[in-house]
């Protein structure tokens, strides 16, 4: 999952990144509103953590920009401003959640998972799809009750495809989602195909069905199948 942290308090931003990355999130940081705005235009994020008090920007204006640009990232406002006004304004504008500072990183993580689930219409921490059971909290995938030995990247790619089920997801979208900015120079590489191949093989070890479809020259689609 690709996250943008918009926060001018560098130590806090770094602390969030340091906590989230080992938990399987890829994080970009923007210490100013200007940088955040550029990153929002250039990339697509699953979740944006938005501090309202930025040196050069009002966070609310950034939120308005995202809405104008029809960015479909979920937004969690992080703010020391405890004014009810800001909270209401943010939520009215379409932010998905509001977390007052100081907050615990564990709480932040659970809010991130919650807004992501809500955005995709998932209730609870479990996704049941085709023959798969995915535990989003524990990051485990079972196929017909056998746990699949997925690597972190394979898990991330699978969940991303599942959340966008029955839709074609391009290689670029997968790169952005999994690797964030880093991949931009070399997203044409066959990394993704290798991961998909391994993923497909691990599912095939447990199931006859093949629901990971390759759309030649474009990307991949996870198809829902009736059993
Ligand atoms: Ca601030």
Coordinates of N, CA and C and ligand atoms in Angstrom, one line a residue:
X1 N 0.8 -1.2 0.0 CA 0.0 0.0 0.0 C 0.9 1.2 0.0
X2 N 0.5 2.2 -0.8 CA 1.4 3.4 -1.0 C 0.8 4.6 -0.3
X3 N 1.6 5.1 0.6 CA 1.1 6.2 1.5 C 1.9 7.5 1.3
X4 N 1.3 8.6 1.3 CA 2.0 9.9 1.4 C 1.8 10.5 2.7
X5 N 2.9 10.8 3.4 CA 2.9 11.5 4.7 C 3.1 13.0 4.4
X6 N 2.1 13.8 4.7 CA 2.3 15.2 4.5 C 2.4 15.8 5.9
X7 N 3.6 16.2 6.3 CA 3.9 16.6 7.7 C 5.1 17.4 7.7
X8 N 5.1 18.6 8.3 CA 6.3 19.4 8.3 C 7.2 19.1 9.5
X9 N 6.6 18.4 10.5 CA 7.5 18.0 11.6 C 8.3 16.8 11.2
X10 N 9.5 17.1 10.7 CA 10.3 16.0 10.1 C 10.4 14.8 11.0
X11 N 10.8 15.0 12.3 CA 10.9 13.8 13.2 C 9.6 12.9 13.3
X12 N 8.5 13.6 13.3 CA 7.2 12.9 13.4 C 7.0 12.1 12.1
X13 N 7.2 12.8 11.0 CA 7.1 12.2 9.7 C 8.0 10.9 9.5
X14 N 9.2 11.1 9.9 CA 10.2 10.0 9.8 C 9.8 8.8 10.7
X15 N 9.3 9.2 11.9 CA 8.8 8.2 12.8 C 7.7 7.3 12.3
X16 N 6.8 8.0 11.6 CA 5.6 7.4 11.0 C 6.1 6.4 9.9
X17 N 7.0 6.9 9.1 CA 7.5 6.1 8.0 C 8.3 4.9 8.5
X18 N 9.1 5.1 9.5 CA 9.9 4.1 10.1 C 9.0 3.0 10.7
X19 N 7.8 3.4 11.2 CA 6.9 2.4 11.8 C 6.1 1.7 10.8
X20 N 5.7 2.4 9.7 CA 4.8 1.8 8.8 C 5.5 0.9 7.8
X21 N 6.7 1.2 7.4 CA 7.4 0.4 6.3 C 7.6 -1.0 6.7
X22 N 8.1 -1.4 7.9 CA 8.2 -2.8 8.2 C 6.8 -3.5 8.3
X23 N 5.7 -2.7 8.4 CA 4.4 -3.2 8.5 C 3.8 -3.5 7.1
X24 N 4.6 -3.2 6.1 CA 4.2 -3.5 4.7 C 3.6 -2.3 3.9
X25 N 3.8 -1.1 4.4 CA 3.4 0.1 3.7 C 4.6 0.8 3.0
X26 N 4.4 1.3 1.8 CA 5.5 2.0 1.3 C 5.2 3.5 1.4
X27 N 6.1 4.3 2.0 CA 5.8 5.7 2.3 C 6.6 6.7 1.6
X28 N 6.0 7.7 1.1 CA 6.7 8.9 0.6 C 6.4 10.0 1.7
X29 N 7.4 10.9 1.8 CA 7.2 12.0 2.7 C 7.2 13.4 2.0
X30 N 6.4 14.3 2.4 CA 6.4 15.6 1.9 C 6.4 16.5 3.2
X31 N 7.5 17.3 3.3 CA 7.6 18.2 4.5 C 7.0 19.6 4.2
X32 N 6.6 19.8 3.0 CA 5.9 21.1 2.7 C 4.7 20.8 1.9
X33 N 3.8 21.8 1.8 CA 2.6 21.7 1.0 C 2.9 21.7 -0.5
X34 N 3.9 22.4 -0.9 CA 4.4 22.5 -2.3 C 4.8 21.1 -2.7
X35 N 5.6 20.5 -1.9 CA 6.1 19.1 -2.3 C 5.0 18.2 -2.3
X36 N 4.1 18.3 -1.3 CA 3.0 17.4 -1.3 C 2.1 17.5 -2.5
X37 N 1.9 18.8 -3.0 CA 1.1 19.0 -4.1 C 1.7 18.4 -5.4
X38 N 3.0 18.6 -5.5 CA 3.7 17.9 -6.7 C 3.6 16.4 -6.6
X39 N 3.8 15.9 -5.5 CA 3.8 14.4 -5.4 C 2.4 13.9 -5.7
X40 N 1.4 14.6 -5.2 CA 0.0 14.2 -5.4 C -0.4 14.1 -6.9
X41 N 0.2 15.1 -7.6 CA -0.1 15.1 -9.1 C 0.7 14.0 -9.8
X42 N 1.9 13.8 -9.3 CA 2.7 12.8 -10.1 C 2.4 11.4 -9.7
X43 N 1.9 11.1 -8.6 CA 1.8 9.7 -8.1 C 0.4 9.4 -7.7
X44 N 0.1 8.1 -7.6 CA -1.2 7.8 -7.0 C -1.0 7.1 -5.6
X45 N -1.7 7.6 -4.6 CA -1.5 7.0 -3.3 C -2.8 6.4 -2.8
X46 N -2.7 5.3 -2.1 CA -3.8 4.7 -1.5 C -4.4 5.6 -0.3
X47 N -3.4 6.0 0.5 CA -3.8 6.8 1.6 C -2.9 8.0 1.8
X48 N -3.5 9.2 2.1 CA -2.7 10.4 2.3 C -2.9 10.8 3.8
X49 N -1.8 10.9 4.5 CA -1.9 11.4 5.9 C -1.6 12.9 5.9
X50 N -2.5 13.7 6.2 CA -2.4 15.1 6.0 C -2.5 16.0 7.2
X51 N -1.3 16.6 7.5 CA -1.2 17.6 8.6 C -1.8 18.9 8.1
X52 N -2.7 19.5 8.8 CA -3.3 20.7 8.4 C -2.4 21.9 8.5
X53 N -1.6 21.9 9.5 CA -0.7 23.1 9.7 C 0.6 23.0 9.1
X54 N 0.7 23.4 7.8 CA 2.0 23.4 7.1 C 2.5 24.8 6.9
X55 N 3.9 24.9 6.8 CA 4.5 26.2 6.7 C 4.0 27.1 5.5
X56 N 3.8 26.4 4.4 CA 3.5 27.2 3.2 C 2.1 27.0 2.6
X57 N 1.3 26.2 3.3 CA 0.0 25.8 2.7 C -1.0 25.6 3.8
X58 N -2.2 25.8 3.6 CA -3.2 25.3 4.5 C -3.6 23.9 4.0
X59 N -3.5 22.9 4.9 CA -3.8 21.6 4.6 C -5.1 21.4 3.9
X60 N -6.1 22.3 4.3 CA -7.4 22.2 3.8 C -7.4 22.5 2.3
X61 N -6.5 23.5 1.9 CA -6.4 23.8 0.4 C -5.8 22.6 -0.3
X62 N -4.9 21.9 0.3 CA -4.4 20.7 -0.4 C -5.5 19.6 -0.6
X63 N -6.3 19.5 0.4 CA -7.5 18.6 0.3 C -8.4 19.0 -0.8
X64 N -8.6 20.3 -0.9 CA -9.5 20.8 -2.0 C -8.8 20.5 -3.4
X65 N -7.5 20.7 -3.5 CA -6.8 20.4 -4.7 C -7.0 18.9 -5.1
X66 N -6.9 18.0 -4.1 CA -7.0 16.6 -4.4 C -8.4 16.3 -4.9
X67 N -9.4 17.0 -4.4 CA -10.8 16.7 -4.8 C -11.0 17.3 -6.2
X68 N -10.4 18.4 -6.5 CA -10.5 19.0 -7.8 C -9.9 18.0 -8.8
X69 N -8.7 17.5 -8.4 CA -8.0 16.6 -9.3 C -8.6 15.2 -9.4
X70 N -9.7 15.0 -8.6 CA -10.4 13.7 -8.5 C -9.4 12.5 -8.2
X71 N -8.6 12.8 -7.2 CA -7.7 11.8 -6.7 C -8.5 10.9 -5.8
X72 N -8.3 9.6 -6.0 CA -9.2 8.7 -5.1 C -8.5 8.2 -3.9
X73 N -7.4 8.8 -3.5 CA -6.8 8.4 -2.2 C -7.7 8.6 -1.1
X74 N -7.6 7.8 -0.1 CA -8.3 8.0 1.2 C -7.4 9.0 2.0
X75 N -8.0 9.9 2.7 CA -7.3 11.0 3.4 C -7.6 10.9 4.9
X76 N -6.5 10.8 5.7 CA -6.7 10.9 7.1 C -6.0 12.2 7.6
X77 N -6.8 13.1 8.2 CA -6.2 14.4 8.7 C -5.5 14.1 10.0
X78 N -4.3 14.6 10.1 CA -3.5 14.5 11.4 C -3.4 15.9 11.8
X79 N -3.9 16.3 12.9 CA -3.8 17.7 13.3 C -3.7 17.9 14.8
X80 N -2.9 18.9 15.1 CA -2.8 19.4 16.5 C -3.9 20.4 16.7
X81 N -4.4 21.0 15.6 CA -5.5 21.9 15.8 C -6.7 21.1 16.3
X82 N -7.1 21.4 17.5 CA -8.2 20.6 18.0 C -9.6 21.2 17.7
X83 N -9.5 22.3 16.9 CA -10.8 23.0 16.6 C -11.8 22.1 15.9
X84 N -13.0 22.1 16.4 CA -14.0 21.3 15.8 C -14.3 21.8 14.4
X85 N -14.0 23.1 14.2 CA -14.3 23.7 12.9 C -13.4 23.0 11.8
X86 N -12.1 22.8 12.1 CA -11.2 22.2 11.1 C -11.6 20.8 10.8
X87 N -12.0 20.1 11.9 CA -12.4 18.7 11.8 C -13.6 18.6 10.8
X88 N -14.6 19.4 11.1 CA -15.8 19.4 10.3 C -15.6 19.8 8.9
X89 N -14.7 20.8 8.7 CA -14.4 21.3 7.4 C -13.7 20.2 6.6
X90 N -12.8 19.5 7.2 CA -12.0 18.5 6.6 C -12.9 17.3 6.2
X91 N -13.7 16.9 7.1 CA -14.6 15.7 6.8 C -15.6 16.1 5.8
X92 N -16.1 17.3 5.9 CA -17.1 17.8 4.9 C -16.5 17.8 3.5
X93 N -15.2 18.2 3.4 CA -14.6 18.2 2.1 C -14.3 16.8 1.5
X94 N -14.4 15.8 2.4 CA -14.2 14.5 1.8 C -13.1 13.7 2.5
X95 N -12.5 14.3 3.5 CA -11.4 13.5 4.2 C -12.2 12.3 4.8
X96 N -11.4 11.2 5.0 CA -12.1 9.9 5.4 C -12.0 9.8 6.9
X97 N -11.0 10.4 7.5 CA -10.9 10.3 9.0 C -10.1 11.4 9.5
X98 N -10.1 11.5 10.8 CA -9.4 12.7 11.5 C -8.8 12.1 12.8
X99 N -7.5 12.3 12.9 CA -6.8 11.8 14.0 C -6.1 12.9 14.7
X100 N -6.5 13.3 15.9 CA -5.8 14.4 16.6 C -4.5 14.0 17.1
X101 N -3.6 15.0 17.1 CA -2.2 14.7 17.7 C -2.3 15.0 19.2
X102 N -1.5 14.3 20.0 CA -0.6 13.2 19.6 C -1.5 11.9 19.5
X103 N -1.0 11.0 18.6 CA -1.7 9.7 18.4 C -0.7 8.6 18.6
X104 N -1.2 7.4 18.8 CA -0.2 6.3 18.8 C -0.1 5.7 17.4
X105 N 1.1 5.2 17.1 CA 1.3 4.7 15.7 C 0.4 3.5 15.5
X106 N 0.2 2.7 16.5 CA -0.7 1.6 16.4 C -2.1 2.0 15.9
X107 N -2.6 3.1 16.6 CA -3.9 3.6 16.3 C -3.9 4.1 14.8
X108 N -2.8 4.8 14.4 CA -2.7 5.3 13.1 C -2.8 4.1 12.1
X109 N -2.1 3.1 12.4 CA -2.1 1.9 11.4 C -3.5 1.3 11.3
X110 N -4.2 1.2 12.5 CA -5.5 0.6 12.4 C -6.5 1.6 11.7
X111 N -6.3 2.9 11.8 CA -7.1 3.8 11.0 C -6.9 3.7 9.5
X112 N -5.6 3.5 9.2 CA -5.2 3.4 7.7 C -5.9 2.1 7.2
X113 N -5.8 1.0 7.9 CA -6.5 -0.2 7.4 C -8.0 0.0 7.3
X114 N -8.5 0.7 8.3 CA -10.0 0.9 8.3 C -10.5 1.7 7.1
X115 N -9.8 2.8 6.9 CA -10.2 3.7 5.7 C -10.1 2.9 4.4
X116 N -9.0 2.1 4.3 CA -8.8 1.4 3.1 C -9.9 0.3 2.9
X117 N -10.3 -0.3 4.0 CA -11.3 -1.3 3.9 C -12.6 -0.6 3.5
X118 N -12.9 0.5 4.1 CA -14.2 1.2 3.9 C -14.2 1.6 2.4
X119 N -13.1 2.1 1.9 CA -13.0 2.6 0.5 C -13.4 1.5 -0.4
X120 N -13.0 0.2 -0.1 CA -13.2 -0.9 -1.0 C -14.4 -1.7 -0.5
X121 N -15.2 -1.2 0.4 CA -16.4 -1.8 0.8 C -16.2 -3.2 1.5
X122 N -15.1 -3.3 2.3 CA -14.8 -4.5 3.0 C -15.2 -4.3 4.4
X123 N -15.9 -5.3 5.0 CA -16.2 -5.3 6.4 C -15.2 -6.2 7.2
X124 N -14.7 -5.7 8.3 CA -13.8 -6.6 9.1 C -12.4 -6.7 8.4
X125 N -11.6 -7.6 9.0 CA -10.2 -7.8 8.5 C -10.0 -8.9 7.5
X126 N -11.1 -9.6 7.2 CA -11.0 -10.7 6.4 C -11.6 -10.5 5.0
X127 N -10.9 -10.9 4.0 CA -11.5 -10.9 2.6 C -11.7 -12.3 2.2
X128 N -12.9 -12.7 1.8 CA -13.1 -14.0 1.2 C -13.4 -13.8 -0.2
X129 N -12.5 -14.4 -1.1 CA -12.7 -14.2 -2.5 C -12.3 -15.4 -3.2
X130 N -13.1 -15.9 -4.1 CA -12.9 -17.2 -4.8 C -12.6 -18.2 -3.7
X131 N -11.4 -18.9 -3.8 CA -11.1 -19.9 -2.7 C -10.1 -19.3 -1.7
X132 N -9.9 -18.0 -1.8 CA -8.9 -17.4 -0.9 C -9.5 -16.7 0.3
X133 N -8.8 -16.9 1.4 CA -9.2 -16.1 2.6 C -7.9 -15.2 2.9
X134 N -8.2 -13.9 3.0 CA -7.0 -13.0 3.2 C -7.3 -12.3 4.6
X135 N -6.3 -12.5 5.4 CA -6.3 -11.8 6.7 C -5.5 -10.5 6.6
X136 N -6.1 -9.4 6.5 CA -5.4 -8.1 6.3 C -4.6 -7.7 7.5
X137 N -5.0 -8.0 8.7 CA -4.2 -7.6 9.8 C -2.9 -8.4 9.9
X138 N -3.1 -9.7 9.8 CA -1.9 -10.6 9.9 C -1.1 -10.7 8.6
X139 N -1.7 -10.2 7.5 CA -1.1 -10.3 6.2 C -0.8 -11.8 5.8
X140 N -1.9 -12.6 6.0 CA -1.8 -14.0 5.6 C -2.8 -14.3 4.6
X141 N -2.5 -15.2 3.7 CA -3.5 -15.7 2.7 C -3.6 -17.2 2.7
X142 N -4.8 -17.7 2.7 CA -5.1 -19.1 2.7 C -5.9 -19.4 1.5
X143 N -5.5 -20.6 0.9 CA -6.3 -21.1 -0.2 C -6.8 -22.4 0.2
X144 N -8.1 -22.6 0.2 CA -8.7 -23.8 0.7 C -8.1 -24.2 2.0
X145 N -7.9 -23.3 2.9 CA -7.4 -23.5 4.3 C -5.9 -23.8 4.4
X146 N -5.2 -23.8 3.2 CA -3.7 -23.9 3.3 C -3.1 -22.5 3.2
X147 N -2.2 -22.3 4.1 CA -1.6 -21.0 4.1 C -0.6 -20.9 2.9
X148 N -0.7 -19.8 2.1 CA 0.2 -19.7 1.0 C 1.5 -19.0 1.5
X149 N 2.7 -19.6 1.1 CA 3.9 -19.0 1.6 C 4.3 -17.8 0.7
X150 N 3.6 -16.7 0.9 CA 3.9 -15.5 0.0 C 5.0 -14.6 0.6
X151 N 5.7 -14.1 -0.3 CA 6.7 -13.0 0.1 C 5.9 -11.7 0.3
X152 N 6.5 -10.8 0.9 CA 5.9 -9.5 1.2 C 5.3 -8.8 -0.1
X153 N 6.1 -8.9 -1.1 CA 5.7 -8.2 -2.4 C 4.6 -9.0 -3.0
X154 N 4.7 -10.3 -3.0 CA 3.6 -11.1 -3.6 C 2.3 -10.9 -2.9
X155 N 2.4 -10.8 -1.5 CA 1.2 -10.5 -0.8 C 0.6 -9.1 -1.2
X156 N 1.5 -8.1 -1.2 CA 1.0 -6.7 -1.6 C 0.4 -6.7 -3.0
X157 N 1.0 -7.4 -3.9 CA 0.5 -7.4 -5.3 C -0.9 -8.1 -5.3
X158 N -1.0 -9.2 -4.6 CA -2.2 -10.0 -4.6 C -3.4 -9.1 -4.0
X159 N -3.1 -8.5 -2.9 CA -4.1 -7.7 -2.2 C -4.6 -6.5 -3.1
X160 N -3.6 -5.9 -3.7 CA -3.9 -4.8 -4.6 C -4.8 -5.2 -5.7
X161 N -4.5 -6.4 -6.3 CA -5.3 -6.9 -7.4 C -6.7 -7.3 -6.9
X162 N -6.8 -7.9 -5.7 CA -8.0 -8.3 -5.2 C -8.9 -7.0 -4.9
X163 N -8.3 -6.0 -4.3 CA -9.1 -4.8 -4.0 C -9.6 -4.1 -5.3
X164 N -8.9 -4.4 -6.4 CA -9.4 -3.9 -7.7 C -10.0 -5.0 -8.6
X165 N -10.6 -5.9 -7.9 CA -11.0 -7.2 -8.6 C -11.9 -6.8 -9.8
X166 N -11.7 -7.7 -10.8 CA -12.5 -7.6 -12.1 C -12.2 -6.3 -12.9
X167 N -11.1 -5.7 -12.5 CA -10.6 -4.5 -13.3 C -9.2 -4.7 -13.7
X168 N -8.8 -4.2 -14.8 CA -7.4 -4.3 -15.3 C -6.6 -3.4 -14.5
X169 N -5.5 -3.9 -13.9 CA -4.6 -3.1 -13.2 C -3.3 -3.1 -14.0
X170 N -2.8 -1.9 -14.3 CA -1.6 -1.8 -15.1 C -0.3 -2.1 -14.3
X171 N 0.8 -2.4 -15.0 CA 2.0 -2.6 -14.4 C 2.5 -1.3 -13.6
X172 N 2.2 -0.2 -14.3 CA 2.6 1.1 -13.6 C 1.9 1.3 -12.3
X173 N 0.6 1.0 -12.3 CA -0.2 1.1 -11.1 C 0.3 0.2 -10.0
X174 N 0.7 -1.0 -10.4 CA 1.2 -1.9 -9.4 C 2.6 -1.4 -8.9
X175 N 3.4 -0.9 -9.8 CA 4.7 -0.4 -9.3 C 4.5 0.8 -8.3
X176 N 3.6 1.7 -8.7 CA 3.4 2.8 -7.8 C 2.9 2.4 -6.5
X177 N 2.0 1.4 -6.5 CA 1.4 0.9 -5.3 C 2.4 0.2 -4.4
X178 N 3.2 -0.6 -5.0 CA 4.2 -1.4 -4.2 C 5.5 -0.7 -3.9
X179 N 6.0 0.0 -4.9 CA 7.3 0.6 -4.7 C 7.3 2.1 -4.5
X180 N 6.2 2.7 -4.7 CA 6.2 4.2 -4.6 C 7.1 4.9 -5.6
X181 N 7.8 5.9 -5.3 CA 8.5 6.7 -6.2 C 9.7 6.0 -6.8
X182 N 10.3 5.1 -6.0 CA 11.6 4.5 -6.3 C 11.6 3.9 -7.7
X183 N 10.5 3.3 -8.1 CA 10.5 2.5 -9.3 C 10.5 3.3 -10.6
X184 N 10.3 4.6 -10.5 CA 10.0 5.3 -11.7 C 11.0 5.1 -12.8
X185 N 12.3 5.0 -12.5 CA 13.2 4.9 -13.6 C 13.1 3.5 -14.2
X186 N 12.7 2.5 -13.5 CA 12.9 1.2 -14.1 C 11.6 0.3 -14.0
X187 N 10.4 1.0 -14.1 CA 9.2 0.2 -13.9 C 9.0 -0.8 -15.0
X188 N 9.7 -0.6 -16.1 CA 9.5 -1.5 -17.3 C 10.1 -2.9 -17.1
X189 N 10.9 -2.9 -16.0 CA 11.6 -4.2 -15.8 C 10.5 -5.3 -15.5
X190 N 11.0 -6.5 -15.5 CA 10.1 -7.6 -15.4 C 9.8 -8.1 -14.0
X191 N 10.2 -7.2 -13.0 CA 10.0 -7.5 -11.6 C 8.6 -8.0 -11.4
X192 N 7.6 -7.3 -11.9 CA 6.2 -7.6 -11.6 C 5.8 -8.9 -12.1
X193 N 6.3 -9.1 -13.4 CA 5.9 -10.4 -14.0 C 6.5 -11.6 -13.2
X194 N 7.7 -11.4 -12.7 CA 8.3 -12.5 -11.9 C 7.4 -12.7 -10.6
X195 N 7.0 -11.7 -10.0 CA 6.2 -11.8 -8.8 C 4.9 -12.5 -9.1
X196 N 4.3 -12.0 -10.2 CA 3.0 -12.6 -10.6 C 3.1 -14.1 -10.9
X197 N 4.2 -14.4 -11.6 CA 4.4 -15.8 -11.9 C 4.5 -16.7 -10.7
X198 N 5.3 -16.2 -9.7 CA 5.4 -16.9 -8.4 C 4.1 -17.0 -7.7
X199 N 3.4 -15.9 -7.7 CA 2.1 -15.9 -7.0 C 1.1 -16.9 -7.6
X200 N 1.1 -16.9 -8.9 CA 0.2 -17.8 -9.7 C 0.6 -19.3 -9.4
X201 N 1.9 -19.5 -9.3 CA 2.3 -20.9 -9.0 C 1.9 -21.3 -7.6
X202 N 2.1 -20.4 -6.6 CA 1.7 -20.7 -5.2 C 0.2 -21.0 -5.1
X203 N -0.6 -20.2 -5.8 CA -2.0 -20.5 -5.8 C -2.3 -21.8 -6.5
X204 N -1.6 -22.0 -7.6 CA -1.9 -23.2 -8.4 C -1.5 -24.5 -7.6
X205 N -0.6 -24.4 -6.7 CA -0.2 -25.5 -5.8 C -1.4 -26.0 -5.0
X206 N -2.4 -25.1 -4.8 CA -3.5 -25.4 -3.9 C -4.8 -25.5 -4.7
X207 N -4.9 -25.0 -5.9 CA -6.1 -24.9 -6.6 C -6.0 -25.1 -8.1
X208 N -7.0 -25.6 -8.7 CA -7.0 -25.9 -10.2 C -7.3 -24.6 -10.9
X209 N -8.1 -23.7 -10.3 CA -8.6 -22.5 -10.9 C -7.5 -21.5 -11.1
X210 N -7.6 -20.7 -12.2 CA -6.6 -19.6 -12.5 C -7.4 -18.3 -12.6
X211 N -7.3 -17.5 -11.6 CA -8.1 -16.3 -11.6 C -7.2 -15.0 -11.8
X212 N -5.9 -15.3 -11.9 CA -5.0 -14.1 -12.2 C -4.8 -14.0 -13.7
X213 N -5.5 -13.1 -14.3 CA -5.4 -13.1 -15.8 C -4.4 -12.0 -16.2
X214 N -3.6 -12.4 -17.2 CA -2.6 -11.5 -17.8 C -3.3 -10.8 -19.0
X215 N -3.3 -9.5 -19.0 CA -3.8 -8.8 -20.1 C -2.6 -8.3 -20.9
X216 N -2.4 -8.9 -22.0 CA -1.1 -8.7 -22.8 C -0.8 -7.3 -23.0
X217 N 0.4 -6.9 -22.7 CA 0.8 -5.5 -23.0 C 0.2 -4.4 -22.0
X218 N -0.7 -4.8 -21.1 CA -1.3 -3.9 -20.3 C -1.0 -4.1 -18.8
X219 N -1.5 -5.3 -18.4 CA -1.3 -5.6 -16.9 C -2.0 -6.9 -16.6
X220 N -2.8 -6.8 -15.4 CA -3.3 -8.0 -14.9 C -4.7 -7.8 -14.4
X221 N -5.5 -8.8 -14.2 CA -6.8 -8.7 -13.7 C -7.1 -9.9 -12.8
X222 N -7.6 -9.6 -11.6 CA -8.0 -10.7 -10.7 C -9.5 -10.9 -10.9
X223 N -9.9 -12.0 -11.5 CA -11.3 -12.3 -11.8 C -12.0 -13.1 -10.7
X224 N -13.2 -12.6 -10.3 CA -13.9 -13.4 -9.3 C -14.6 -14.5 -10.1
X225 N -14.7 -15.6 -9.4 CA -15.2 -16.8 -10.1 C -16.2 -17.5 -9.1
X226 N -17.3 -18.0 -9.6 CA -18.2 -18.7 -8.7 C -17.7 -20.1 -8.6
X227 N -17.8 -20.6 -7.4 CA -17.4 -22.1 -7.2 C -18.7 -22.8 -6.7
Ligands
LIG1 CA1 2.4 20.9 11.3

